[in-house]
Amino acid sequence: MKGRLAGRIILVTGAAGGIGRATAERLAAEGAVPVLADRDRAGLETVRAALGGDVVALDYDAADAAASASLVDRTLAVHGRLDAACNIAGIYARSHFAEMAIDDWNRVIAVNLTSVFAICRRAIEPLKESRGSIVNTSSIAALDGLPYAAAYAVAKAGVIALTQTIAAEFAAAGIRANAICPGGVRTPMGGAAPLPGADPELALRRSRLPGLDGFGDPADIAAAFAYLVSDDARYVSGSVLTVDGAQRLM
Ligand SMILES: NC(=O)c1ccc[n+]([C@@H]2O[C@H](COP(=O)([O-])OP(=O)(O)OC[C@H]3O[C@@H](n4cnc5c(N)ncnc54)[C@H](O)[C@@H]3O)[C@@H](O)[C@H]2O)c1
């Protein structure tokens, strides 16, 4: 097996979605053995079939912390090791701030933050053994806030703090942890229509990406995952990598 990631066992959550699928494909193309996880069984099966070989697909619900953590156990049961975890599954909930329901807040925090915590915590021991790494998906929303998406922005900010804490706490154990902050990416989530009454100026500002008609491609984010789990990033830990075509700065 050839490639920068030859033979590495890498858990990829959200693997049925835009960025997750692109990441699983990119990791496999570089020689890794991705373990696909998502709640979308049909989507998972499509990706698994496309990758072929003996790629394993695990369905779970990220709203359930125990089910999330069990992905690590299920991966170990199949492959006996874990070299990296790419936490990509996520949801986006929009509403005007004053109208956000507490149930929506709780669900976004559970899926986008608590699930990531549960997976990372369970992954620590196997990653100590492999001297492996974690790459978590945040968002540029975490860095500046995001109007009409308070729970999302807060969960993604939590992902950065979680990632950096793990990086610091387990550096001596040989575990690296990094966060990626995508800008607008052309996926079902990234293409969400604006809210009624939302600020059109803001939408316009967010969409001005030079040369990319406002959006990056899932493959642009997948390339960052592949780099961060590889030995090319062996001295990179605790970093927050924006992949947004400078969207945040405009
Ligand atoms: N698309 C963007 O513009 C953008 C920007 C910044 C960050 N992100 C982040 O990138 C990640 C991937 O987003 P995407 O654009 O590929 O979205 P997507 O909707 O295409 O994919 C998300 C995947 O997560 C899965 N998922 C959602 N809830 C789940 C649950 N409860 N249990 C298990 N799986 C669940 C979905 O089934 C889906 O396959 C997310 O964490 C998202 O917040 C996306």
PDB file of C-alpha atoms and ligand atoms in Angstrom:
ATOM      1  CA  MET A   1       0.000   0.000   0.000  1.00  0.00           C
ATOM      2  CA  LYS A   2       1.424   3.359  -1.033  1.00  0.00           C
ATOM      3  CA  GLY A   3       0.764   6.882   0.161  1.00  0.00           C
ATOM      4  CA  ARG A   4       1.390   9.375   2.926  1.00  0.00           C
ATOM      5  CA  LEU A   5      -1.206   7.650   5.146  1.00  0.00           C
ATOM      6  CA  ALA A   6      -0.518   4.042   4.189  1.00  0.00           C
ATOM      7  CA  GLY A   7      -2.399   1.592   6.395  1.00  0.00           C
ATOM      8  CA  ARG A   8      -3.608   4.156   8.921  1.00  0.00           C
ATOM      9  CA  ILE A   9      -6.965   3.456  10.557  1.00  0.00           C
ATOM     10  CA  ILE A  10      -8.891   6.735  10.631  1.00  0.00           C
ATOM     11  CA  LEU A  11     -12.375   7.257  12.044  1.00  0.00           C
ATOM     12  CA  VAL A  12     -14.347   9.770   9.967  1.00  0.00           C
ATOM     13  CA  THR A  13     -17.686  10.975  11.334  1.00  0.00           C
ATOM     14  CA  GLY A  14     -20.177  12.719   9.083  1.00  0.00           C
ATOM     15  CA  ALA A  15     -18.845  10.496   6.314  1.00  0.00           C
ATOM     16  CA  ALA A  16     -22.137  10.521   4.412  1.00  0.00           C
ATOM     17  CA  GLY A  17     -22.061  14.319   4.141  1.00  0.00           C
ATOM     18  CA  GLY A  18     -20.237  16.718   1.868  1.00  0.00           C
ATOM     19  CA  ILE A  19     -16.993  17.360   3.770  1.00  0.00           C
ATOM     20  CA  GLY A  20     -16.962  13.957   5.495  1.00  0.00           C
ATOM     21  CA  ARG A  21     -17.298  12.006   2.263  1.00  0.00           C
ATOM     22  CA  ALA A  22     -14.629  14.094   0.535  1.00  0.00           C
ATOM     23  CA  THR A  23     -12.326  13.547   3.510  1.00  0.00           C
ATOM     24  CA  ALA A  24     -12.876   9.774   3.601  1.00  0.00           C
ATOM     25  CA  GLU A  25     -12.139   9.619  -0.131  1.00  0.00           C
ATOM     26  CA  ARG A  26      -9.012  11.759   0.196  1.00  0.00           C
ATOM     27  CA  LEU A  27      -7.683   9.724   3.143  1.00  0.00           C
ATOM     28  CA  ALA A  28      -8.312   6.480   1.245  1.00  0.00           C
ATOM     29  CA  ALA A  29      -6.584   7.896  -1.830  1.00  0.00           C
ATOM     30  CA  GLU A  30      -3.525   8.517   0.343  1.00  0.00           C
ATOM     31  CA  GLY A  31      -3.535   4.910   1.557  1.00  0.00           C
ATOM     32  CA  ALA A  32      -5.520   5.149   4.794  1.00  0.00           C
ATOM     33  CA  VAL A  33      -8.327   2.812   5.816  1.00  0.00           C
ATOM     34  CA  PRO A  34     -11.216   5.097   6.748  1.00  0.00           C
ATOM     35  CA  VAL A  35     -13.901   3.947   9.161  1.00  0.00           C
ATOM     36  CA  LEU A  36     -17.071   5.698   8.072  1.00  0.00           C
ATOM     37  CA  ALA A  37     -19.626   6.896  10.622  1.00  0.00           C
ATOM     38  CA  ASP A  38     -22.902   8.771  10.203  1.00  0.00           C
ATOM     39  CA  ARG A  39     -26.574   8.570  11.071  1.00  0.00           C
ATOM     40  CA  ASP A  40     -27.515   8.485   7.376  1.00  0.00           C
ATOM     41  CA  ARG A  41     -27.399   4.738   6.654  1.00  0.00           C
ATOM     42  CA  ALA A  42     -28.219   4.997   2.958  1.00  0.00           C
ATOM     43  CA  GLY A  43     -25.621   7.715   2.454  1.00  0.00           C
ATOM     44  CA  LEU A  44     -23.043   5.703   4.374  1.00  0.00           C
ATOM     45  CA  GLU A  45     -23.670   2.673   2.195  1.00  0.00           C
ATOM     46  CA  THR A  46     -23.223   4.756  -0.952  1.00  0.00           C
ATOM     47  CA  VAL A  47     -19.842   6.025   0.253  1.00  0.00           C
ATOM     48  CA  ARG A  48     -18.787   2.597   1.489  1.00  0.00           C
ATOM     49  CA  ALA A  49     -19.649   1.033  -1.870  1.00  0.00           C
ATOM     50  CA  ALA A  50     -17.773   3.789  -3.730  1.00  0.00           C
ATOM     51  CA  LEU A  51     -14.642   3.245  -1.635  1.00  0.00           C
ATOM     52  CA  GLY A  52     -14.883  -0.523  -1.976  1.00  0.00           C
ATOM     53  CA  GLY A  53     -12.478  -2.951  -0.357  1.00  0.00           C
ATOM     54  CA  ASP A  54     -13.212  -3.820   3.252  1.00  0.00           C
ATOM     55  CA  VAL A  55     -14.130  -0.307   4.357  1.00  0.00           C
ATOM     56  CA  VAL A  56     -16.410  -0.425   7.399  1.00  0.00           C
ATOM     57  CA  ALA A  57     -19.474   1.803   7.875  1.00  0.00           C
ATOM     58  CA  LEU A  58     -20.913   2.454  11.346  1.00  0.00           C
ATOM     59  CA  ASP A  59     -24.251   4.110  11.945  1.00  0.00           C
ATOM     60  CA  TYR A  60     -24.780   6.100  15.134  1.00  0.00           C
ATOM     61  CA  ASP A  61     -26.559   9.167  16.453  1.00  0.00           C
ATOM     62  CA  ALA A  62     -24.238  11.986  17.488  1.00  0.00           C
ATOM     63  CA  ALA A  63     -26.943  13.333  19.791  1.00  0.00           C
ATOM     64  CA  ASP A  64     -26.145  10.281  21.973  1.00  0.00           C
ATOM     65  CA  ALA A  65     -22.773  10.700  23.711  1.00  0.00           C
ATOM     66  CA  ALA A  66     -22.467   7.003  24.587  1.00  0.00           C
ATOM     67  CA  ALA A  67     -23.180   5.983  20.989  1.00  0.00           C
ATOM     68  CA  SER A  68     -20.584   8.508  19.841  1.00  0.00           C
ATOM     69  CA  ALA A  69     -17.905   7.141  22.162  1.00  0.00           C
ATOM     70  CA  SER A  70     -18.749   3.591  21.095  1.00  0.00           C
ATOM     71  CA  LEU A  71     -17.509   4.414  17.573  1.00  0.00           C
ATOM     72  CA  VAL A  72     -13.997   4.126  18.972  1.00  0.00           C
ATOM     73  CA  ASP A  73     -14.749   0.707  20.497  1.00  0.00           C
ATOM     74  CA  ARG A  74     -16.387  -0.461  17.262  1.00  0.00           C
ATOM     75  CA  THR A  75     -13.346   0.668  15.289  1.00  0.00           C
ATOM     76  CA  LEU A  76     -11.000  -1.168  17.656  1.00  0.00           C
ATOM     77  CA  ALA A  77     -13.176  -4.289  17.428  1.00  0.00           C
ATOM     78  CA  VAL A  78     -12.699  -4.358  13.648  1.00  0.00           C
ATOM     79  CA  HIS A  79      -9.168  -3.067  13.163  1.00  0.00           C
ATOM     80  CA  GLY A  80      -7.512  -3.406  16.586  1.00  0.00           C
ATOM     81  CA  ARG A  81      -6.043   0.089  16.433  1.00  0.00           C
ATOM     82  CA  LEU A  82      -6.899   3.736  15.821  1.00  0.00           C
ATOM     83  CA  ASP A  83      -4.463   6.158  14.220  1.00  0.00           C
ATOM     84  CA  ALA A  84      -6.645   9.249  13.929  1.00  0.00           C
ATOM     85  CA  ALA A  85     -10.139  10.577  14.494  1.00  0.00           C
ATOM     86  CA  CYS A  86     -11.620  13.158  12.120  1.00  0.00           C
ATOM     87  CA  ASN A  87     -14.746  14.535  13.755  1.00  0.00           C
ATOM     88  CA  ILE A  88     -16.823  16.062  10.980  1.00  0.00           C
ATOM     89  CA  ALA A  89     -20.498  15.262  11.701  1.00  0.00           C
ATOM     90  CA  GLY A  90     -22.498  18.351  12.514  1.00  0.00           C
ATOM     91  CA  ILE A  91     -25.777  20.187  12.188  1.00  0.00           C
ATOM     92  CA  TYR A  92     -26.654  23.800  11.593  1.00  0.00           C
ATOM     93  CA  ALA A  93     -29.681  25.417  13.224  1.00  0.00           C
ATOM     94  CA  ARG A  94     -30.707  28.942  12.388  1.00  0.00           C
ATOM     95  CA  SER A  95     -33.160  31.246  14.006  1.00  0.00           C
ATOM     96  CA  HIS A  96     -33.396  34.806  15.144  1.00  0.00           C
ATOM     97  CA  PHE A  97     -31.592  34.899  18.482  1.00  0.00           C
ATOM     98  CA  ALA A  98     -34.575  35.882  20.606  1.00  0.00           C
ATOM     99  CA  GLU A  99     -36.629  33.058  19.112  1.00  0.00           C
ATOM    100  CA  MET A 100     -34.146  30.215  19.501  1.00  0.00           C
ATOM    101  CA  ALA A 101     -35.810  27.294  21.305  1.00  0.00           C
ATOM    102  CA  ILE A 102     -33.883  25.708  24.166  1.00  0.00           C
ATOM    103  CA  ASP A 103     -34.362  22.266  22.577  1.00  0.00           C
ATOM    104  CA  ASP A 104     -32.664  23.499  19.408  1.00  0.00           C
ATOM    105  CA  TRP A 105     -29.822  24.961  21.471  1.00  0.00           C
ATOM    106  CA  ASN A 106     -29.370  21.674  23.366  1.00  0.00           C
ATOM    107  CA  ARG A 107     -29.429  19.567  20.226  1.00  0.00           C
ATOM    108  CA  VAL A 108     -26.789  21.659  18.469  1.00  0.00           C
ATOM    109  CA  ILE A 109     -24.526  21.567  21.527  1.00  0.00           C
ATOM    110  CA  ALA A 110     -25.043  17.785  21.862  1.00  0.00           C
ATOM    111  CA  VAL A 111     -24.309  16.945  18.217  1.00  0.00           C
ATOM    112  CA  ASN A 112     -21.616  19.529  17.480  1.00  0.00           C
ATOM    113  CA  LEU A 113     -19.747  19.598  20.791  1.00  0.00           C
ATOM    114  CA  THR A 114     -20.647  16.915  23.355  1.00  0.00           C
ATOM    115  CA  SER A 115     -20.373  14.134  20.792  1.00  0.00           C
ATOM    116  CA  VAL A 116     -16.903  15.356  19.806  1.00  0.00           C
ATOM    117  CA  PHE A 117     -15.894  15.406  23.477  1.00  0.00           C
ATOM    118  CA  ALA A 118     -17.173  11.837  23.946  1.00  0.00           C
ATOM    119  CA  ILE A 119     -15.286  10.514  20.910  1.00  0.00           C
ATOM    120  CA  CYS A 120     -12.062  12.306  21.822  1.00  0.00           C
ATOM    121  CA  ARG A 121     -12.182  11.105  25.414  1.00  0.00           C
ATOM    122  CA  ARG A 122     -12.649   7.479  24.367  1.00  0.00           C
ATOM    123  CA  ALA A 123      -9.953   7.825  21.699  1.00  0.00           C
ATOM    124  CA  ILE A 124      -7.200   8.956  24.065  1.00  0.00           C
ATOM    125  CA  GLU A 125      -5.926   5.523  25.103  1.00  0.00           C
ATOM    126  CA  PRO A 126      -5.760   4.019  21.595  1.00  0.00           C
ATOM    127  CA  LEU A 127      -4.215   7.246  20.268  1.00  0.00           C
ATOM    128  CA  LYS A 128      -1.539   7.063  22.963  1.00  0.00           C
ATOM    129  CA  GLU A 129      -0.668   3.625  21.635  1.00  0.00           C
ATOM    130  CA  SER A 130      -0.514   4.747  18.007  1.00  0.00           C
ATOM    131  CA  ARG A 131       0.864   8.232  18.784  1.00  0.00           C
ATOM    132  CA  GLY A 132      -2.017   9.368  16.666  1.00  0.00           C
ATOM    133  CA  SER A 133      -4.013  12.522  16.188  1.00  0.00           C
ATOM    134  CA  ILE A 134      -7.403  14.187  16.346  1.00  0.00           C
ATOM    135  CA  VAL A 135      -8.779  16.677  13.848  1.00  0.00           C
ATOM    136  CA  ASN A 136     -12.016  18.364  14.847  1.00  0.00           C
ATOM    137  CA  THR A 137     -14.285  20.467  12.673  1.00  0.00           C
ATOM    138  CA  SER A 138     -14.967  23.942  13.936  1.00  0.00           C
ATOM    139  CA  SER A 139     -16.030  26.868  11.730  1.00  0.00           C
ATOM    140  CA  ILE A 140     -15.140  30.481  11.115  1.00  0.00           C
ATOM    141  CA  ALA A 141     -18.415  31.053  12.972  1.00  0.00           C
ATOM    142  CA  ALA A 142     -16.477  30.156  16.119  1.00  0.00           C
ATOM    143  CA  LEU A 143     -14.020  33.002  15.620  1.00  0.00           C
ATOM    144  CA  ASP A 144     -16.358  35.945  15.084  1.00  0.00           C
ATOM    145  CA  GLY A 145     -19.789  34.647  16.036  1.00  0.00           C
ATOM    146  CA  LEU A 146     -22.497  34.131  13.431  1.00  0.00           C
ATOM    147  CA  PRO A 147     -25.769  36.064  13.396  1.00  0.00           C
ATOM    148  CA  TYR A 148     -28.845  33.803  13.471  1.00  0.00           C
ATOM    149  CA  ALA A 149     -26.766  30.809  14.579  1.00  0.00           C
ATOM    150  CA  ALA A 150     -25.822  31.359  18.234  1.00  0.00           C
ATOM    151  CA  ALA A 151     -25.826  27.704  19.313  1.00  0.00           C
ATOM    152  CA  TYR A 152     -23.794  26.728  16.267  1.00  0.00           C
ATOM    153  CA  ALA A 153     -21.179  29.427  16.843  1.00  0.00           C
ATOM    154  CA  VAL A 154     -20.917  28.566  20.556  1.00  0.00           C
ATOM    155  CA  ALA A 155     -20.602  24.823  19.903  1.00  0.00           C
ATOM    156  CA  LYS A 156     -17.896  25.429  17.311  1.00  0.00           C
ATOM    157  CA  ALA A 157     -16.028  27.768  19.685  1.00  0.00           C
ATOM    158  CA  GLY A 158     -16.228  24.976  22.250  1.00  0.00           C
ATOM    159  CA  VAL A 159     -14.695  22.600  19.716  1.00  0.00           C
ATOM    160  CA  ILE A 160     -11.646  24.870  19.458  1.00  0.00           C
ATOM    161  CA  ALA A 161     -11.221  25.060  23.238  1.00  0.00           C
ATOM    162  CA  LEU A 162     -11.683  21.295  23.531  1.00  0.00           C
ATOM    163  CA  THR A 163      -9.125  20.643  20.794  1.00  0.00           C
ATOM    164  CA  GLN A 164      -6.521  22.964  22.259  1.00  0.00           C
ATOM    165  CA  THR A 165      -7.002  21.521  25.734  1.00  0.00           C
ATOM    166  CA  ILE A 166      -6.431  17.999  24.404  1.00  0.00           C
ATOM    167  CA  ALA A 167      -3.382  19.203  22.465  1.00  0.00           C
ATOM    168  CA  ALA A 168      -1.832  20.681  25.582  1.00  0.00           C
ATOM    169  CA  GLU A 169      -2.815  17.878  27.954  1.00  0.00           C
ATOM    170  CA  PHE A 170      -1.614  15.035  25.735  1.00  0.00           C
ATOM    171  CA  ALA A 171       1.353  16.529  23.876  1.00  0.00           C
ATOM    172  CA  ALA A 172       3.723  14.625  26.142  1.00  0.00           C
ATOM    173  CA  ALA A 173       1.826  11.421  25.328  1.00  0.00           C
ATOM    174  CA  GLY A 174       2.450  11.963  21.621  1.00  0.00           C
ATOM    175  CA  ILE A 175      -1.115  12.836  20.658  1.00  0.00           C
ATOM    176  CA  ARG A 176      -1.694  15.821  18.351  1.00  0.00           C
ATOM    177  CA  ALA A 177      -5.022  17.644  18.147  1.00  0.00           C
ATOM    178  CA  ASN A 178      -5.999  20.351  15.672  1.00  0.00           C
ATOM    179  CA  ALA A 179      -9.146  22.157  14.578  1.00  0.00           C
ATOM    180  CA  ILE A 180     -10.186  23.159  11.072  1.00  0.00           C
ATOM    181  CA  CYS A 181     -12.398  26.206  10.548  1.00  0.00           C
ATOM    182  CA  PRO A 182     -14.016  25.983   7.123  1.00  0.00           C
ATOM    183  CA  GLY A 183     -15.660  29.009   5.566  1.00  0.00           C
ATOM    184  CA  GLY A 184     -18.642  28.528   3.275  1.00  0.00           C
ATOM    185  CA  VAL A 185     -18.380  25.125   1.599  1.00  0.00           C
ATOM    186  CA  ARG A 186     -20.623  23.882  -1.187  1.00  0.00           C
ATOM    187  CA  THR A 187     -22.555  21.152   0.686  1.00  0.00           C
ATOM    188  CA  PRO A 188     -26.210  20.772   1.707  1.00  0.00           C
ATOM    189  CA  MET A 189     -25.339  22.590   4.942  1.00  0.00           C
ATOM    190  CA  GLY A 190     -23.279  25.347   3.330  1.00  0.00           C
ATOM    191  CA  GLY A 191     -25.946  26.130   0.751  1.00  0.00           C
ATOM    192  CA  ALA A 192     -28.690  26.878   3.288  1.00  0.00           C
ATOM    193  CA  ALA A 193     -31.022  29.692   2.199  1.00  0.00           C
ATOM    194  CA  PRO A 194     -31.049  32.957   4.180  1.00  0.00           C
ATOM    195  CA  LEU A 195     -33.609  33.436   6.938  1.00  0.00           C
ATOM    196  CA  PRO A 196     -36.586  35.691   6.313  1.00  0.00           C
ATOM    197  CA  GLY A 197     -35.713  39.107   7.666  1.00  0.00           C
ATOM    198  CA  ALA A 198     -32.012  38.284   7.988  1.00  0.00           C
ATOM    199  CA  ASP A 199     -29.527  41.013   7.125  1.00  0.00           C
ATOM    200  CA  PRO A 200     -28.936  40.883   3.336  1.00  0.00           C
ATOM    201  CA  GLU A 201     -25.724  42.937   3.655  1.00  0.00           C
ATOM    202  CA  LEU A 202     -24.305  40.299   5.964  1.00  0.00           C
ATOM    203  CA  ALA A 203     -25.228  37.500   3.581  1.00  0.00           C
ATOM    204  CA  LEU A 204     -23.514  39.395   0.785  1.00  0.00           C
ATOM    205  CA  ARG A 205     -20.349  39.987   2.823  1.00  0.00           C
ATOM    206  CA  ARG A 206     -20.205  36.321   3.750  1.00  0.00           C
ATOM    207  CA  SER A 207     -20.495  35.276   0.132  1.00  0.00           C
ATOM    208  CA  ARG A 208     -17.655  37.343  -1.363  1.00  0.00           C
ATOM    209  CA  LEU A 209     -14.964  34.779  -1.950  1.00  0.00           C
ATOM    210  CA  PRO A 210     -12.482  35.623  -4.680  1.00  0.00           C
ATOM    211  CA  GLY A 211     -12.626  33.242  -7.597  1.00  0.00           C
ATOM    212  CA  LEU A 212     -14.807  30.684  -5.854  1.00  0.00           C
ATOM    213  CA  ASP A 213     -18.284  32.208  -6.358  1.00  0.00           C
ATOM    214  CA  GLY A 214     -18.732  32.393  -2.618  1.00  0.00           C
ATOM    215  CA  PHE A 215     -17.998  28.773  -1.704  1.00  0.00           C
ATOM    216  CA  GLY A 216     -15.135  26.359  -1.357  1.00  0.00           C
ATOM    217  CA  ASP A 217     -15.416  22.718  -2.333  1.00  0.00           C
ATOM    218  CA  PRO A 218     -15.499  19.817   0.146  1.00  0.00           C
ATOM    219  CA  ALA A 219     -12.197  18.669  -1.374  1.00  0.00           C
ATOM    220  CA  ASP A 220     -10.557  21.908  -0.189  1.00  0.00           C
ATOM    221  CA  ILE A 221     -11.368  20.962   3.393  1.00  0.00           C
ATOM    222  CA  ALA A 222     -10.509  17.288   2.867  1.00  0.00           C
ATOM    223  CA  ALA A 223      -6.983  18.289   1.844  1.00  0.00           C
ATOM    224  CA  ALA A 224      -6.540  20.037   5.190  1.00  0.00           C
ATOM    225  CA  PHE A 225      -7.685  16.918   7.075  1.00  0.00           C
ATOM    226  CA  ALA A 226      -5.234  14.761   5.137  1.00  0.00           C
ATOM    227  CA  TYR A 227      -2.379  17.126   5.928  1.00  0.00           C
ATOM    228  CA  LEU A 228      -3.177  17.373   9.640  1.00  0.00           C
ATOM    229  CA  VAL A 229      -3.396  13.597  10.204  1.00  0.00           C
ATOM    230  CA  SER A 230      -0.181  13.021   8.246  1.00  0.00           C
ATOM    231  CA  ASP A 231       3.407  13.090   9.452  1.00  0.00           C
ATOM    232  CA  ASP A 232       3.851  16.294   7.444  1.00  0.00           C
ATOM    233  CA  ALA A 233       2.049  17.910  10.383  1.00  0.00           C
ATOM    234  CA  ARG A 234       4.076  16.122  13.061  1.00  0.00           C
ATOM    235  CA  TYR A 235       4.992  19.463  14.685  1.00  0.00           C
ATOM    236  CA  VAL A 236       1.491  20.911  14.300  1.00  0.00           C
ATOM    237  CA  SER A 237      -0.739  20.597  17.346  1.00  0.00           C
ATOM    238  CA  GLY A 238      -3.232  22.903  19.014  1.00  0.00           C
ATOM    239  CA  SER A 239      -3.568  24.838  15.783  1.00  0.00           C
ATOM    240  CA  VAL A 240      -6.726  26.376  14.366  1.00  0.00           C
ATOM    241  CA  LEU A 241      -6.551  26.192  10.586  1.00  0.00           C
ATOM    242  CA  THR A 242      -8.965  28.429   8.710  1.00  0.00           C
ATOM    243  CA  VAL A 243      -9.769  27.135   5.234  1.00  0.00           C
ATOM    244  CA  ASP A 244     -12.026  29.889   3.969  1.00  0.00           C
ATOM    245  CA  GLY A 245     -10.456  31.775   1.071  1.00  0.00           C
ATOM    246  CA  ALA A 246     -10.017  34.779   3.430  1.00  0.00           C
ATOM    247  CA  GLN A 247     -13.792  34.984   3.831  1.00  0.00           C
ATOM    248  CA  ARG A 248     -13.426  35.808   7.503  1.00  0.00           C
ATOM    249  CA  LEU A 249     -11.272  38.839   6.762  1.00  0.00           C
ATOM    250  CA  MET A 250     -13.674  40.507   4.333  1.00  0.00           C
TER     251      MET A 250
HETATM  252  N1  LIG B   1     -20.599  23.528   4.712  1.00  0.00           N
HETATM  253  C1  LIG B   1     -20.115  24.602   5.315  1.00  0.00           C
HETATM  254  O1  LIG B   1     -20.222  25.722   4.799  1.00  0.00           O
HETATM  255  C2  LIG B   1     -19.407  24.464   6.639  1.00  0.00           C
HETATM  256  C3  LIG B   1     -18.721  25.572   7.148  1.00  0.00           C
HETATM  257  C4  LIG B   1     -18.060  25.471   8.364  1.00  0.00           C
HETATM  258  C5  LIG B   1     -18.087  24.279   9.065  1.00  0.00           C
HETATM  259  N2  LIG B   1     -18.765  23.216   8.556  1.00  0.00           N
HETATM  260  C6  LIG B   1     -18.767  21.984   9.345  1.00  0.00           C
HETATM  261  O2  LIG B   1     -18.299  20.915   8.556  1.00  0.00           O
HETATM  262  C7  LIG B   1     -18.894  19.693   9.010  1.00  0.00           C
HETATM  263  C8  LIG B   1     -19.492  18.955   7.831  1.00  0.00           C
HETATM  264  O3  LIG B   1     -20.476  19.773   7.245  1.00  0.00           O
HETATM  265  P1  LIG B   1     -21.010  19.570   5.754  1.00  0.00           P
HETATM  266  O4  LIG B   1     -21.047  20.906   5.132  1.00  0.00           O
HETATM  267  O5  LIG B   1     -20.298  18.451   5.089  1.00  0.00           O
HETATM  268  O6  LIG B   1     -22.532  19.185   6.063  1.00  0.00           O
HETATM  269  P2  LIG B   1     -23.416  17.951   5.576  1.00  0.00           P
HETATM  270  O7  LIG B   1     -24.784  18.266   6.073  1.00  0.00           O
HETATM  271  O8  LIG B   1     -23.207  17.680   4.131  1.00  0.00           O
HETATM  272  O9  LIG B   1     -22.794  16.732   6.397  1.00  0.00           O
HETATM  273  C9  LIG B   1     -22.993  16.584   7.780  1.00  0.00           C
HETATM  274  C10 LIG B   1     -23.059  15.104   8.069  1.00  0.00           C
HETATM  275  O10 LIG B   1     -23.243  14.940   9.491  1.00  0.00           O
HETATM  276  C11 LIG B   1     -24.215  13.915   9.670  1.00  0.00           C
HETATM  277  N3  LIG B   1     -24.929  14.098  10.924  1.00  0.00           N
HETATM  278  C12 LIG B   1     -25.704  15.138  11.256  1.00  0.00           C
HETATM  279  N4  LIG B   1     -26.294  14.901  12.447  1.00  0.00           N
HETATM  280  C13 LIG B   1     -25.863  13.685  12.857  1.00  0.00           C
HETATM  281  C14 LIG B   1     -26.145  12.882  13.992  1.00  0.00           C
HETATM  282  N5  LIG B   1     -26.993  13.279  14.945  1.00  0.00           N
HETATM  283  N6  LIG B   1     -25.523  11.690  14.096  1.00  0.00           N
HETATM  284  C15 LIG B   1     -24.669  11.269  13.133  1.00  0.00           C
HETATM  285  N7  LIG B   1     -24.392  11.957  12.012  1.00  0.00           N
HETATM  286  C16 LIG B   1     -24.988  13.176  11.888  1.00  0.00           C
HETATM  287  C17 LIG B   1     -25.176  14.078   8.507  1.00  0.00           C
HETATM  288  O11 LIG B   1     -25.936  12.894   8.272  1.00  0.00           O
HETATM  289  C18 LIG B   1     -24.252  14.424   7.364  1.00  0.00           C
HETATM  290  O12 LIG B   1     -23.830  13.284   6.655  1.00  0.00           O
HETATM  291  C19 LIG B   1     -19.921  20.092  10.072  1.00  0.00           C
HETATM  292  O13 LIG B   1     -19.362  19.912  11.360  1.00  0.00           O
HETATM  293  C20 LIG B   1     -20.150  21.558   9.812  1.00  0.00           C
HETATM  294  O14 LIG B   1     -20.575  22.250  10.950  1.00  0.00           O
HETATM  295  C21 LIG B   1     -19.426  23.274   7.362  1.00  0.00           C
END
